[in-house]
Short mmCIF file of C-alpha atoms in Angstrom, two decimals:
data_model
loop_
_atom_site.label_atom_id
_atom_site.label_comp_id
_atom_site.label_asym_id
_atom_site.label_seq_id
_atom_site.Cartn_x
_atom_site.Cartn_y
_atom_site.Cartn_z
CA MET A 1 -7.63 0.77 8.27
CA VAL A 2 -9.30 -2.13 10.09
CA LEU A 3 -8.14 -4.46 7.33
CA TYR A 4 -4.59 -3.21 7.85
CA TRP A 5 -4.74 -4.17 11.53
CA ILE A 6 -5.88 -7.65 10.49
CA VAL A 7 -3.37 -8.14 7.66
CA LEU A 8 -0.27 -6.88 9.52
CA PRO A 9 -0.20 -9.67 12.16
CA ILE A 10 -0.81 -12.27 9.43
CA VAL A 11 2.11 -10.83 7.44
CA TRP A 12 4.33 -10.96 10.53
CA VAL A 13 3.54 -14.64 11.13
CA LEU A 14 3.97 -15.65 7.48
CA ILE A 15 7.30 -13.93 6.89
CA HIS A 16 8.76 -15.48 10.05
CA ILE A 17 7.58 -18.94 9.00
CA LEU A 18 8.79 -18.76 5.41
CA TRP A 19 12.03 -16.84 5.95
CA ARG A 20 14.70 -16.53 8.62
CA ILE A 21 14.91 -12.84 9.41
CA GLU A 22 17.46 -10.98 11.51
CA VAL A 23 16.59 -7.39 12.41
CA ILE A 24 19.21 -4.84 13.47
CA GLY A 25 18.63 -1.28 14.66
CA LEU A 26 14.86 -1.50 15.03
CA ASP A 27 15.07 0.93 17.94
CA LYS A 28 16.20 3.60 15.46
CA VAL A 29 12.81 3.62 13.73
CA PRO A 30 10.91 6.66 15.09
CA ARG A 31 7.45 5.86 16.41
CA ASP A 32 6.40 9.37 17.37
CA ARG A 33 7.05 11.52 14.29
CA PRO A 34 6.89 11.35 10.50
CA ILE A 35 9.83 9.78 8.71
CA VAL A 36 10.76 8.89 5.13
CA LEU A 37 12.03 5.31 5.26
CA ALA A 38 14.54 4.79 2.43
CA PRO A 39 15.52 1.13 1.83
CA ASN A 40 17.48 -0.47 -0.96
CA HIS A 41 15.34 -2.58 -3.29
CA ILE A 42 15.86 -6.15 -4.49
CA SER A 43 12.53 -8.00 -4.27
CA ASP A 44 8.90 -7.05 -4.87
CA LEU A 45 8.29 -8.30 -1.33
CA ASP A 46 10.79 -5.90 0.27
CA PRO A 47 8.08 -3.51 1.56
CA VAL A 48 6.17 -6.45 3.05
CA PHE A 49 9.29 -7.67 4.90
CA ILE A 50 10.23 -4.20 6.12
CA LEU A 51 6.81 -3.19 7.41
CA GLY A 52 6.32 -6.68 8.81
CA VAL A 53 9.39 -6.44 11.03
CA ILE A 54 8.63 -2.85 12.06
CA PHE A 55 5.16 -4.09 13.04
CA ASP A 56 3.65 -0.69 13.71
CA PHE A 57 -0.12 -0.28 13.71
CA SER A 58 0.33 3.33 12.61
CA ARG A 59 0.01 2.85 8.89
CA TYR A 60 2.83 3.78 6.52
CA ARG A 61 2.30 5.23 3.07
CA ILE A 62 4.28 3.33 0.42
CA LEU A 63 5.05 4.71 -3.02
CA ALA A 64 5.02 1.75 -5.41
CA LYS A 65 5.27 1.52 -9.18
CA GLN A 66 2.01 0.81 -10.98
CA GLU A 67 3.31 -2.47 -12.40
CA LEU A 68 3.29 -4.12 -8.97
CA PHE A 69 -0.48 -3.76 -8.75
CA ARG A 70 -0.94 -5.93 -11.84
CA ASN A 71 -0.11 -8.93 -9.66
CA PRO A 72 -3.39 -9.46 -7.77
CA VAL A 73 -1.80 -11.01 -4.67
CA ILE A 74 1.10 -8.57 -4.29
CA GLY A 75 -1.13 -5.64 -5.25
CA TRP A 76 -3.73 -6.58 -2.65
CA ALA A 77 -1.12 -7.03 0.10
CA LEU A 78 0.59 -3.73 -0.75
CA GLY A 79 -2.75 -1.94 -0.82
CA CYS A 80 -3.59 -3.27 2.64
CA LEU A 81 -0.20 -2.07 3.91
CA GLY A 82 -0.76 1.45 2.60
CA ALA A 83 0.80 1.42 -0.87
CA ILE A 84 -0.37 3.76 -3.59
CA PRO A 85 0.64 3.40 -7.25
CA ILE A 86 2.74 6.01 -8.99
CA ASP A 87 3.25 6.41 -12.71
CA ARG A 88 7.04 6.60 -12.87
CA GLY A 89 7.31 7.74 -16.46
CA LYS A 90 4.85 10.63 -16.52
CA GLY A 91 5.87 12.97 -13.71
CA ASP A 92 3.09 11.98 -11.31
CA THR A 93 3.25 15.21 -9.30
CA GLU A 94 -0.31 14.82 -7.99
CA THR A 95 0.62 11.62 -6.13
CA ILE A 96 3.89 13.14 -4.87
CA ASP A 97 2.08 16.23 -3.56
CA LYS A 98 -0.47 14.02 -1.81
CA VAL A 99 2.27 12.01 -0.10
CA ILE A 100 4.10 15.18 0.98
CA ALA A 101 0.88 16.54 2.51
CA GLU A 102 0.25 13.27 4.36
CA CYS A 103 3.81 13.21 5.68
CA ARG A 104 3.48 16.79 6.92
CA GLY A 105 0.37 15.64 8.74
CA GLY A 106 2.25 12.88 10.59
CA THR A 107 2.10 9.89 8.23
CA ARG A 108 5.34 7.96 7.79
CA VAL A 109 6.38 7.17 4.24
CA LEU A 110 8.36 4.36 2.60
CA ILE A 111 10.10 5.18 -0.69
CA PHE A 112 12.71 3.14 -2.56
CA PRO A 113 15.19 5.84 -3.66
CA GLU A 114 16.79 3.64 -6.35
CA GLY A 115 13.50 3.80 -8.24
CA THR A 116 13.72 0.17 -9.35
CA ARG A 117 14.90 -3.23 -8.15
CA SER A 118 18.54 -4.27 -8.21
CA LYS A 119 19.16 -7.57 -10.00
CA THR A 120 22.55 -8.10 -8.36
CA GLY A 121 22.14 -6.78 -4.82
CA ARG A 122 24.40 -3.86 -5.71
CA LEU A 123 23.06 -0.46 -4.67
CA GLY A 124 21.90 1.51 -7.70
CA LYS A 125 21.97 5.24 -8.31
CA LEU A 126 19.68 7.06 -5.90
CA LYS A 127 17.11 9.39 -7.44
CA SER A 128 15.92 12.65 -5.98
CA GLY A 129 12.29 11.85 -5.19
CA ALA A 130 12.70 10.50 -1.65
CA PHE A 131 14.83 13.49 -0.66
CA ALA A 132 12.40 15.97 -2.19
CA VAL A 133 9.48 14.41 -0.29
CA ALA A 134 11.40 14.36 3.00
CA SER A 135 12.73 17.92 2.74
CA GLN A 136 9.39 19.44 1.69
CA ALA A 137 7.56 17.53 4.43
CA GLY A 138 10.12 18.44 7.08
CA ALA A 139 10.85 14.77 7.86
CA ASP A 140 14.11 12.94 8.44
CA ILE A 141 15.27 10.14 6.12
CA LEU A 142 15.86 6.73 7.69
CA PRO A 143 18.34 4.42 5.91
CA CYS A 144 17.36 0.76 5.70
CA ARG A 145 19.38 -2.04 4.08
CA ILE A 146 17.89 -5.44 3.31
CA ILE A 147 20.45 -8.19 2.66
CA TYR A 148 19.62 -11.69 1.40
CA ASP A 149 21.90 -14.59 2.31
CA THR A 150 21.83 -16.24 -1.12
CA PRO A 151 24.50 -16.84 -3.78
CA ASP A 152 22.88 -14.35 -6.15
CA ALA A 153 22.02 -11.84 -3.36
CA ARG A 154 18.33 -12.08 -4.27
CA MET A 155 15.29 -13.22 -2.31
CA HIS A 156 14.41 -16.94 -2.31
CA LEU A 157 11.86 -18.87 -0.30
CA PHE A 158 13.17 -19.96 3.13
CA CYS A 159 16.39 -17.95 2.76
CA ARG A 160 18.01 -15.97 5.53
CA MET A 161 17.91 -12.21 5.39
CA CYS A 162 19.02 -9.24 7.45
CA ILE A 163 17.04 -6.02 7.67
CA CYS A 164 19.08 -3.26 9.28
CA PHE A 165 18.23 0.34 10.07
CA GLY A 166 20.64 3.26 10.36
CA ASP A 167 20.52 6.61 12.09
CA PRO A 168 17.98 9.17 10.83
CA ILE A 169 19.37 11.76 8.42
CA PRO A 170 18.06 15.30 9.07
CA THR A 171 16.72 17.22 6.08
CA ALA A 172 16.21 20.57 7.82
CA GLY A 173 17.18 23.41 5.51
CA ALA A 174 17.18 21.28 2.36
CA ALA A 175 13.99 22.81 0.98
CA SER A 176 14.68 26.10 -0.79
CA ASP A 177 13.13 28.45 -3.32
CA ASP A 178 16.56 28.75 -4.94
CA PRO A 179 16.81 25.84 -7.44
CA ARG A 180 20.62 25.78 -7.37
CA ARG A 181 20.73 25.71 -3.58
CA GLN A 182 18.12 22.97 -3.47
CA VAL A 183 20.04 20.85 -6.00
CA ARG A 184 23.17 21.13 -3.85
CA ALA A 185 21.24 20.19 -0.71
CA LEU A 186 19.59 17.18 -2.37
CA ARG A 187 22.97 16.06 -3.72
CA THR A 188 24.44 16.21 -0.21
CA LEU A 189 21.53 14.18 1.18
CA ARG A 190 21.88 11.63 -1.63
CA THR A 191 25.59 11.21 -0.93
CA ARG A 192 24.95 10.81 2.80
CA LEU A 193 22.24 8.18 2.26
CA THR A 194 24.39 6.27 -0.24
CA ASP A 195 27.28 6.20 2.24
CA ASP A 196 25.02 5.08 5.10
CA LEU A 197 23.42 2.30 3.05
CA GLU A 198 26.83 1.02 1.98
CA ALA A 199 28.05 1.15 5.59
CA LEU A 200 25.07 -0.91 6.73
CA TYR A 201 25.88 -3.50 4.08
CA ALA A 202 29.56 -3.64 5.02
CA ALA A 203 28.72 -4.06 8.71
CA HIS A 204 25.97 -6.67 8.41
CA ARG A 205 26.45 -8.66 5.19
CA PHE A 206 26.57 -12.40 5.54
CA ASP A 207 29.96 -14.10 5.39
CA ARG A 208 29.85 -14.99 1.71
CA PRO A 209 32.77 -14.09 -0.59
CA GLU A 210 30.34 -13.41 -3.43
CA GLN A 211 28.51 -10.87 -1.27
CA ALA A 212 31.48 -8.50 -1.34
CA LEU A 213 29.61 -6.36 -3.83
CA PRO A 214 31.17 -3.37 -5.60
CA ALA A 215 30.24 0.03 -4.29
CA ALA A 216 27.27 1.97 -5.59
CA ASP A 217 27.57 3.86 -8.84
CA PRO A 218 28.87 7.43 -8.47
CA ASP A 219 26.49 10.29 -7.87
CA PRO A 220 24.86 11.09 -11.22
CA ALA A 221 24.17 14.72 -10.25
CA GLU A 222 27.17 15.93 -12.21
CA LYS A 223 25.34 14.82 -15.34
CA GLY A 224 22.48 17.19 -14.53
CA GLU A 225 20.13 14.62 -13.02
CA ASN A 226 17.42 16.28 -10.97
CA HIS A 227 14.35 14.17 -11.51
CA ALA A 228 12.01 12.92 -8.79
CA ASP A 229 11.14 9.30 -9.48
CA PRO A 230 10.80 7.66 -6.06
CA ALA A 231 8.73 4.58 -6.80
CA CYS A 232 9.88 1.06 -6.15
#
């Protein structure tokens, strides 16, 4: 924890030197209760940027795919910021249960609901993991959209970016012992978060014609999707 307090100010200084960052809606980030922060995902450094601008000495727990920890620099930085690896392909329920327990105890959590990075800036299909964690922990979901001002909508050194936060989405009543009722509740939450993330993009995207991205893919729930794969 002491190392986190040392690394966080260094991260804040570095990201503001190497990138031009605009932050919108920071006052919507709760500081006094657990939350599941749900950003879109474009760059491996997204969690570093997001936690850097929030700049909260109460440590977040980040669910990150195991592959990120193979890079010694990124893995070390993520570990200092509270990331834990998750095995996306093997139903890592032990890690999920641990994160739910920590969130119930007051720890805030960051999960990328797309489950992987977007290569185009377009919002991908949201998976169920973030919503399952939030509902079982009794925490709200906080939408966050990160937008890069680049021709390919991806992160580049010294580029401008906007990190914007939306209004918290309540999850009360979403947890249920009835599987069918829970699937319906998670689908409703997924639709709400998708709409809020797209609204943040429409309101705050940079004035680039090529950044008029198509909308997110339709909700895959009709195809029977109900898996919980929340890692970035």
